[in-house]
PDB file of C-alpha atoms in Angstrom:
ATOM      1  CA  MET D   7     -86.946 -54.416-106.073  1.00 64.00           C
ATOM      2  CA  GLN D   8     -88.741 -51.424-107.565  1.00 70.00           C
ATOM      3  CA  GLN D   9     -87.348 -49.461-110.464  1.00 70.00           C
ATOM      4  CA  ARG D  10     -87.520 -45.704-110.729  1.00 66.00           C
ATOM      5  CA  PRO D  11     -90.079 -44.532-113.275  1.00 62.00           C
ATOM      6  CA  ASN D  12     -88.607 -43.167-116.474  1.00 66.00           C
ATOM      7  CA  ALA D  13     -88.971 -39.391-116.150  1.00 67.00           C
ATOM      8  CA  ALA D  14     -86.785 -38.307-119.033  1.00 71.00           C
ATOM      9  CA  PRO D  15     -87.651 -34.953-120.613  1.00 77.00           C
ATOM     10  CA  SER D  16     -89.546 -35.142-123.892  1.00 85.00           C
ATOM     11  CA  ALA D  17     -88.758 -32.669-126.653  1.00 88.00           C
ATOM     12  CA  GLY D  18     -91.863 -33.653-128.625  1.00 91.00           C
ATOM     13  CA  PHE D  19     -94.253 -32.972-125.761  1.00 92.00           C
ATOM     14  CA  ASN D  20     -92.503 -29.671-125.040  1.00 92.00           C
ATOM     15  CA  PHE D  21     -92.971 -28.644-128.688  1.00 94.00           C
ATOM     16  CA  VAL D  22     -96.702 -29.425-128.419  1.00 95.00           C
ATOM     17  CA  LEU D  23     -96.955 -27.302-125.268  1.00 94.00           C
ATOM     18  CA  VAL D  24     -94.994 -24.495-126.945  1.00 96.00           C
ATOM     19  CA  ALA D  25     -97.432 -24.469-129.863  1.00 96.00           C
ATOM     20  CA  VAL D  26    -100.520 -24.385-127.646  1.00 96.00           C
ATOM     21  CA  LEU D  27     -99.263 -21.950-125.001  1.00 96.00           C
ATOM     22  CA  GLY D  28     -97.503 -19.733-127.533  1.00 96.00           C
ATOM     23  CA  PHE D  29    -100.584 -19.408-129.736  1.00 97.00           C
ATOM     24  CA  ILE D  30    -102.902 -18.641-126.818  1.00 96.00           C
ATOM     25  CA  GLY D  31    -100.356 -16.258-125.269  1.00 96.00           C
ATOM     26  CA  ILE D  32     -99.794 -14.247-128.431  1.00 97.00           C
ATOM     27  CA  TYR D  33    -103.531 -14.178-129.121  1.00 96.00           C
ATOM     28  CA  ASP D  34    -104.153 -12.857-125.590  1.00 94.00           C
ATOM     29  CA  ILE D  35    -101.482 -10.189-125.954  1.00 95.00           C
ATOM     30  CA  VAL D  36    -102.919  -8.977-129.263  1.00 95.00           C
ATOM     31  CA  SER D  37    -106.533  -9.053-128.070  1.00 94.00           C
ATOM     32  CA  GLY D  38    -105.537  -7.360-124.809  1.00 91.00           C
ATOM     33  CA  ILE D  39    -103.835  -4.524-126.654  1.00 93.00           C
ATOM     34  CA  THR D  40    -106.650  -4.058-129.156  1.00 93.00           C
ATOM     35  CA  ARG D  41    -109.751  -4.437-126.977  1.00 90.00           C
ATOM     36  CA  ASP D  42    -109.664  -6.442-123.734  1.00 83.00           C
ATOM     37  CA  GLY D  43    -107.262  -4.538-121.495  1.00 83.00           C
ATOM     38  CA  ALA D  44    -104.257  -5.011-119.242  1.00 84.00           C
ATOM     39  CA  GLY D  45    -105.388  -8.203-117.522  1.00 86.00           C
ATOM     40  CA  VAL D  46    -105.514 -10.130-120.784  1.00 90.00           C
ATOM     41  CA  VAL D  47    -102.117  -8.734-121.818  1.00 91.00           C
ATOM     42  CA  ILE D  48    -100.625  -9.929-118.504  1.00 92.00           C
ATOM     43  CA  THR D  49    -102.078 -13.438-118.850  1.00 94.00           C
ATOM     44  CA  GLY D  50    -100.830 -13.601-122.443  1.00 95.00           C
ATOM     45  CA  LEU D  51     -97.401 -12.457-121.343  1.00 96.00           C
ATOM     46  CA  ALA D  52     -97.250 -15.202-118.697  1.00 97.00           C
ATOM     47  CA  LEU D  53     -98.200 -17.870-121.247  1.00 97.00           C
ATOM     48  CA  THR D  54     -95.736 -16.562-123.831  1.00 97.00           C
ATOM     49  CA  ILE D  55     -92.860 -16.405-121.340  1.00 97.00           C
ATOM     50  CA  TYR D  56     -93.431 -19.999-120.270  1.00 96.00           C
ATOM     51  CA  ALA D  57     -93.742 -21.085-123.915  1.00 97.00           C
ATOM     52  CA  ALA D  58     -90.362 -19.449-124.627  1.00 96.00           C
ATOM     53  CA  VAL D  59     -88.770 -21.293-121.689  1.00 95.00           C
ATOM     54  CA  LEU D  60     -90.243 -24.579-122.908  1.00 95.00           C
ATOM     55  CA  LEU D  61     -89.012 -23.868-126.451  1.00 95.00           C
ATOM     56  CA  ARG D  62     -85.486 -23.306-125.176  1.00 94.00           C
ATOM     57  CA  ASP D  63     -85.692 -26.557-123.218  1.00 93.00           C
ATOM     58  CA  ALA D  64     -87.130 -28.520-126.167  1.00 93.00           C
ATOM     59  CA  LEU D  65     -84.430 -27.282-128.537  1.00 93.00           C
ATOM     60  CA  HIS D  66     -81.742 -28.189-126.013  1.00 93.00           C
ATOM     61  CA  ILE D  67     -83.238 -31.670-125.509  1.00 90.00           C
ATOM     62  CA  SER D  68     -83.361 -32.198-129.271  1.00 89.00           C
ATOM     63  CA  LYS D  69     -79.746 -31.161-129.620  1.00 91.00           C
ATOM     64  CA  THR D  70     -78.137 -32.853-126.587  1.00 90.00           C
ATOM     65  CA  GLY D  71     -80.680 -35.250-125.107  1.00 85.00           C
ATOM     66  CA  GLN D  72     -80.454 -33.415-121.782  1.00 87.00           C
ATOM     67  CA  ALA D  73     -82.736 -30.791-120.283  1.00 87.00           C
ATOM     68  CA  ALA D  74     -81.505 -27.207-120.537  1.00 88.00           C
ATOM     69  CA  MET D  75     -82.003 -26.528-116.832  1.00 89.00           C
ATOM     70  CA  SER D  76     -82.742 -28.448-113.685  1.00 89.00           C
ATOM     71  CA  ARG D  77     -86.229 -29.534-112.741  1.00 88.00           C
ATOM     72  CA  ALA D  78     -86.137 -27.185-109.741  1.00 91.00           C
ATOM     73  CA  SER D  79     -85.395 -24.198-111.980  1.00 92.00           C
ATOM     74  CA  MET D  80     -88.189 -25.173-114.368  1.00 92.00           C
ATOM     75  CA  ASN D  81     -90.574 -25.482-111.416  1.00 93.00           C
ATOM     76  CA  ARG D  82     -89.598 -22.031-110.126  1.00 96.00           C
ATOM     77  CA  ILE D  83     -90.082 -20.433-113.529  1.00 95.00           C
ATOM     78  CA  GLY D  84     -93.385 -22.265-113.952  1.00 95.00           C
ATOM     79  CA  LEU D  85     -94.649 -21.059-110.579  1.00 97.00           C
ATOM     80  CA  ALA D  86     -93.580 -17.494-111.358  1.00 97.00           C
ATOM     81  CA  CYS D  87     -95.467 -17.635-114.676  1.00 96.00           C
ATOM     82  CA  LEU D  88     -98.489 -19.114-112.894  1.00 96.00           C
ATOM     83  CA  ALA D  89     -98.393 -16.282-110.345  1.00 96.00           C
ATOM     84  CA  LEU D  90     -98.212 -13.727-113.170  1.00 95.00           C
ATOM     85  CA  TYR D  91    -101.141 -15.469-114.894  1.00 95.00           C
ATOM     86  CA  VAL D  92    -103.257 -15.388-111.712  1.00 93.00           C
ATOM     87  CA  PHE D  93    -102.393 -11.717-111.236  1.00 89.00           C
ATOM     88  CA  GLY D  94    -103.569 -11.042-114.793  1.00 89.00           C
ATOM     89  CA  VAL D  95    -106.828 -12.872-114.135  1.00 90.00           C
ATOM     90  CA  LEU D  96    -107.360 -10.800-110.981  1.00 88.00           C
ATOM     91  CA  VAL D  97    -106.670  -7.572-112.878  1.00 86.00           C
ATOM     92  CA  LYS D  98    -109.102  -8.682-115.562  1.00 85.00           C
ATOM     93  CA  ARG D  99    -111.821  -9.575-113.045  1.00 82.00           C
ATOM     94  CA  VAL D 100    -111.579  -6.674-110.550  1.00 77.00           C
ATOM     95  CA  PRO D 101    -114.773  -4.923-111.746  1.00 74.00           C
ATOM     96  CA  GLU D 102    -116.783  -8.133-111.335  1.00 72.00           C
ATOM     97  CA  MET D 103    -115.297  -8.742-107.904  1.00 60.00           C
ATOM     98  CA  ALA D 104    -116.067  -5.171-106.808  1.00 50.00           C
ATOM     99  CA  GLN D 105    -119.633  -5.503-108.018  1.00 57.00           C
ATOM    100  CA  PHE D 106    -120.036  -8.836-106.210  1.00 55.00           C
ATOM    101  CA  PHE D 107    -118.837  -7.486-102.857  1.00 47.00           C
ATOM    102  CA  SER D 108    -120.786  -4.205-102.959  1.00 39.00           C
TER     103      SER D 108
END
């Protein structure tokens, strides 16, 4: 008889991800506003939004031991942030793409 793997949410790992994604996201937003342009701001916004969602989840896990939202909702939010990130990368790289195809 096989047992299900333990897939409990981890507040500690979420806090690590929040620190990494939040720092990179805020750095991208600031550098996008000051010098790099809209694409970098969009990628930073995507990272910061996902970091905020993870922070909410980590705080809820720390408080109650349960995830703040279902895994399906987290996956949807994660995919939306990934789509926003890819859009930001495309906005950032349009001049290079235009030069490549001309």
